[in-house]
PDB file of C-alpha atoms and ligand atoms in Angstrom:
ATOM      1  CA  MET A 615     115.560  92.926  59.614  1.00 61.00           C
ATOM      2  CA  HIS A 616     114.796  95.407  62.399  1.00 89.00           C
ATOM      3  CA  GLU A 617     118.185  97.080  61.943  1.00 93.00           C
ATOM      4  CA  LEU A 618     116.550  99.421  59.421  1.00 93.00           C
ATOM      5  CA  GLY A 619     114.140 100.641  62.117  1.00 95.00           C
ATOM      6  CA  LEU A 620     117.031 101.137  64.533  1.00 96.00           C
ATOM      7  CA  VAL A 621     118.937 103.172  61.966  1.00 97.00           C
ATOM      8  CA  CYS A 622     115.856 105.384  61.484  1.00 96.00           C
ATOM      9  CA  GLN A 623     115.753 106.010  65.251  1.00 96.00           C
ATOM     10  CA  VAL A 624     119.483 106.771  65.282  1.00 97.00           C
ATOM     11  CA  VAL A 625     119.046 109.270  62.445  1.00 97.00           C
ATOM     12  CA  LYS A 626     116.244 110.955  64.395  1.00 97.00           C
ATOM     13  CA  THR A 627     118.491 111.344  67.444  1.00 97.00           C
ATOM     14  CA  VAL A 628     121.388 112.547  65.296  1.00 97.00           C
ATOM     15  CA  ASP A 629     119.093 115.135  63.667  1.00 96.00           C
ATOM     16  CA  GLU A 630     118.171 116.465  67.122  1.00 97.00           C
ATOM     17  CA  VAL A 631     121.770 116.641  68.349  1.00 96.00           C
ATOM     18  CA  MET A 632     122.919 118.311  65.140  1.00 96.00           C
ATOM     19  CA  ALA A 633     120.115 120.885  65.347  1.00 96.00           C
ATOM     20  CA  GLU A 634     120.750 121.587  69.039  1.00 96.00           C
ATOM     21  CA  ASN A 635     124.406 122.272  68.327  1.00 95.00           C
ATOM     22  CA  ASN A 636     123.874 124.146  65.056  1.00 95.00           C
ATOM     23  CA  LEU A 637     125.839 121.548  63.125  1.00 94.00           C
ATOM     24  CA  THR A 638     125.156 120.488  59.559  1.00 92.00           C
ATOM     25  CA  GLU A 639     128.058 118.324  58.435  1.00 95.00           C
ATOM     26  CA  LEU A 640     128.262 114.886  59.938  1.00 96.00           C
ATOM     27  CA  ASP A 641     131.437 112.837  59.669  1.00 97.00           C
ATOM     28  CA  GLU A 642     130.705 109.712  61.651  1.00 97.00           C
ATOM     29  CA  ILE A 643     128.190 108.008  63.889  1.00 97.00           C
ATOM     30  CA  VAL A 644     129.676 105.610  66.434  1.00 98.00           C
ATOM     31  CA  LEU A 645     127.320 103.026  67.908  1.00 97.00           C
ATOM     32  CA  GLN A 646     127.890 100.593  70.741  1.00 97.00           C
ATOM     33  CA  VAL A 647     126.074  97.320  70.355  1.00 96.00           C
ATOM     34  CA  GLY A 648     126.249  94.580  72.968  1.00 96.00           C
ATOM     35  CA  GLU A 649     127.064  91.114  71.683  1.00 93.00           C
ATOM     36  CA  MET A 650     124.039  89.802  73.599  1.00 94.00           C
ATOM     37  CA  SER A 651     121.674  92.197  71.877  1.00 92.00           C
ATOM     38  CA  ASP A 652     119.915  90.778  68.845  1.00 88.00           C
ATOM     39  CA  VAL A 653     121.382  93.434  66.572  1.00 93.00           C
ATOM     40  CA  VAL A 654     123.745  92.270  63.821  1.00 92.00           C
ATOM     41  CA  PRO A 655     126.471  94.922  63.262  1.00 93.00           C
ATOM     42  CA  LYS A 656     126.853  93.951  59.610  1.00 93.00           C
ATOM     43  CA  PHE A 657     123.110  94.454  58.991  1.00 94.00           C
ATOM     44  CA  LEU A 658     123.290  97.758  60.828  1.00 95.00           C
ATOM     45  CA  GLU A 659     126.048  99.002  58.530  1.00 94.00           C
ATOM     46  CA  GLU A 660     124.130  97.775  55.481  1.00 95.00           C
ATOM     47  CA  ALA A 661     120.979  99.498  56.728  1.00 96.00           C
ATOM     48  CA  TRP A 662     122.962 102.710  57.143  1.00 97.00           C
ATOM     49  CA  GLN A 663     124.333 102.451  53.607  1.00 96.00           C
ATOM     50  CA  ALA A 664     120.756 102.079  52.341  1.00 95.00           C
ATOM     51  CA  THR A 665     119.460 104.927  54.516  1.00 96.00           C
ATOM     52  CA  ALA A 666     122.321 107.454  54.337  1.00 96.00           C
ATOM     53  CA  PRO A 667     121.485 108.829  50.854  1.00 96.00           C
ATOM     54  CA  THR A 668     117.987 109.726  52.102  1.00 95.00           C
ATOM     55  CA  THR A 669     119.338 111.664  55.109  1.00 95.00           C
ATOM     56  CA  GLU A 670     121.073 115.015  55.451  1.00 93.00           C
ATOM     57  CA  TYR A 671     124.365 113.158  55.823  1.00 95.00           C
ATOM     58  CA  PRO A 672     124.883 110.947  52.764  1.00 96.00           C
ATOM     59  CA  ASP A 673     128.681 110.789  53.215  1.00 96.00           C
ATOM     60  CA  ALA A 674     128.784 110.050  56.927  1.00 97.00           C
ATOM     61  CA  LYS A 675     130.275 106.811  58.139  1.00 96.00           C
ATOM     62  CA  MET A 676     128.722 104.481  60.660  1.00 96.00           C
ATOM     63  CA  THR A 677     131.032 102.611  62.996  1.00 96.00           C
ATOM     64  CA  VAL A 678     129.694  99.837  65.181  1.00 96.00           C
ATOM     65  CA  GLU A 679     131.632  98.904  68.312  1.00 97.00           C
ATOM     66  CA  VAL A 680     130.687  95.509  69.642  1.00 96.00           C
ATOM     67  CA  MET A 681     130.598  95.439  73.437  1.00 96.00           C
ATOM     68  CA  PRO A 682     131.502  92.135  75.102  1.00 96.00           C
ATOM     69  CA  ALA A 683     129.021  90.163  77.167  1.00 97.00           C
ATOM     70  CA  LEU A 684     130.108  90.634  80.774  1.00 97.00           C
ATOM     71  CA  ALA A 685     128.409  89.252  83.842  1.00 98.00           C
ATOM     72  CA  LYS A 686     128.892  88.789  87.552  1.00 98.00           C
ATOM     73  CA  CYS A 687     128.164  85.398  89.069  1.00 98.00           C
ATOM     74  CA  LEU A 688     125.960  85.770  92.122  1.00 98.00           C
ATOM     75  CA  ASP A 689     127.060  82.389  93.457  1.00 98.00           C
ATOM     76  CA  CYS A 690     130.883  82.395  93.246  1.00 98.00           C
ATOM     77  CA  GLY A 691     131.623  86.048  92.512  1.00 98.00           C
ATOM     78  CA  TYR A 692     133.198  85.483  89.079  1.00 98.00           C
ATOM     79  CA  GLU A 693     133.209  88.611  86.953  1.00 98.00           C
ATOM     80  CA  GLY A 694     133.997  88.528  83.290  1.00 98.00           C
ATOM     81  CA  HIS A 695     133.075  87.310  79.864  1.00 97.00           C
ATOM     82  CA  VAL A 696     130.190  84.880  79.459  1.00 97.00           C
ATOM     83  CA  LYS A 697     128.617  83.071  76.523  1.00 95.00           C
ATOM     84  CA  THR A 698     126.098  85.111  74.609  1.00 92.00           C
ATOM     85  CA  PHE A 699     123.493  82.367  74.295  1.00 88.00           C
ATOM     86  CA  VAL A 700     122.221  80.851  77.538  1.00 91.00           C
ATOM     87  CA  PRO A 701     125.049  82.372  79.598  1.00 95.00           C
ATOM     88  CA  ASP A 702     126.336  80.487  82.612  1.00 97.00           C
ATOM     89  CA  CYS A 703     129.286  80.940  84.926  1.00 98.00           C
ATOM     90  CA  PRO A 704     132.506  79.486  83.446  1.00 97.00           C
ATOM     91  CA  ILE A 705     133.768  78.757  86.975  1.00 98.00           C
ATOM     92  CA  CYS A 706     130.824  77.155  88.767  1.00 98.00           C
ATOM     93  CA  SER A 707     128.304  76.704  85.908  1.00 97.00           C
ATOM     94  CA  SER A 708     125.688  78.696  87.794  1.00 98.00           C
ATOM     95  CA  GLY A 709     123.040  80.450  85.750  1.00 97.00           C
ATOM     96  CA  ASN A 710     122.568  82.937  88.568  1.00 97.00           C
ATOM     97  CA  LEU A 711     124.243  85.808  86.744  1.00 97.00           C
ATOM     98  CA  LYS A 712     123.881  89.534  86.775  1.00 97.00           C
ATOM     99  CA  ILE A 713     124.510  90.824  83.254  1.00 95.00           C
ATOM    100  CA  VAL A 714     126.789  93.866  83.467  1.00 96.00           C
ATOM    101  CA  SER A 715     127.292  94.597  79.790  1.00 96.00           C
ATOM    102  CA  GLY A 716     126.388  93.163  76.423  1.00 96.00           C
ATOM    103  CA  LYS A 717     122.737  94.059  75.905  1.00 94.00           C
ATOM    104  CA  GLN A 718     123.149  97.730  75.113  1.00 95.00           C
ATOM    105  CA  PHE A 719     122.369  99.634  71.963  1.00 96.00           C
ATOM    106  CA  ASP A 720     123.755 103.144  72.360  1.00 96.00           C
ATOM    107  CA  ILE A 721     124.939 106.048  70.291  1.00 97.00           C
ATOM    108  CA  LYS A 722     128.436 106.538  71.654  1.00 98.00           C
ATOM    109  CA  GLU A 723     129.532 109.460  69.552  1.00 97.00           C
ATOM    110  CA  ILE A 724     128.303 111.783  66.864  1.00 97.00           C
ATOM    111  CA  VAL A 725     131.302 113.233  65.084  1.00 97.00           C
ATOM    112  CA  ALA A 726     130.673 116.448  63.203  1.00 93.00           C
ATOM    113  CA  LYS A 727     133.088 117.887  60.682  1.00 86.00           C
TER     114      LYS A 727
HETATM  115 ZN1   ZN B 385     130.044  81.208  89.418  1.00 64.52          ZN
END
């Protein structure tokens, strides 16, 4: 369960942003997780619930937005959603894809009170 480690990194970043902006009260952390990344949103939320009481922001919420797996086919030009495991082009079955979205793990927003 590496989600716990990810949450620790997120908290570190949040701490920095809060300090830089002289903020103390955190309302919500919004994360964007690609559906091709190996992060499980449910585990992430559970890890946050376990970690939150040990941080400066025990009442803050964590919201995880799942970003769809999007790719461009380099053979036929298809652009759109692809399977998350062993993606191939739904039009021409080519595996020659450029992944556009779906592997990210980003902090989208830090919402202070
Ligand atoms: Zn194709």
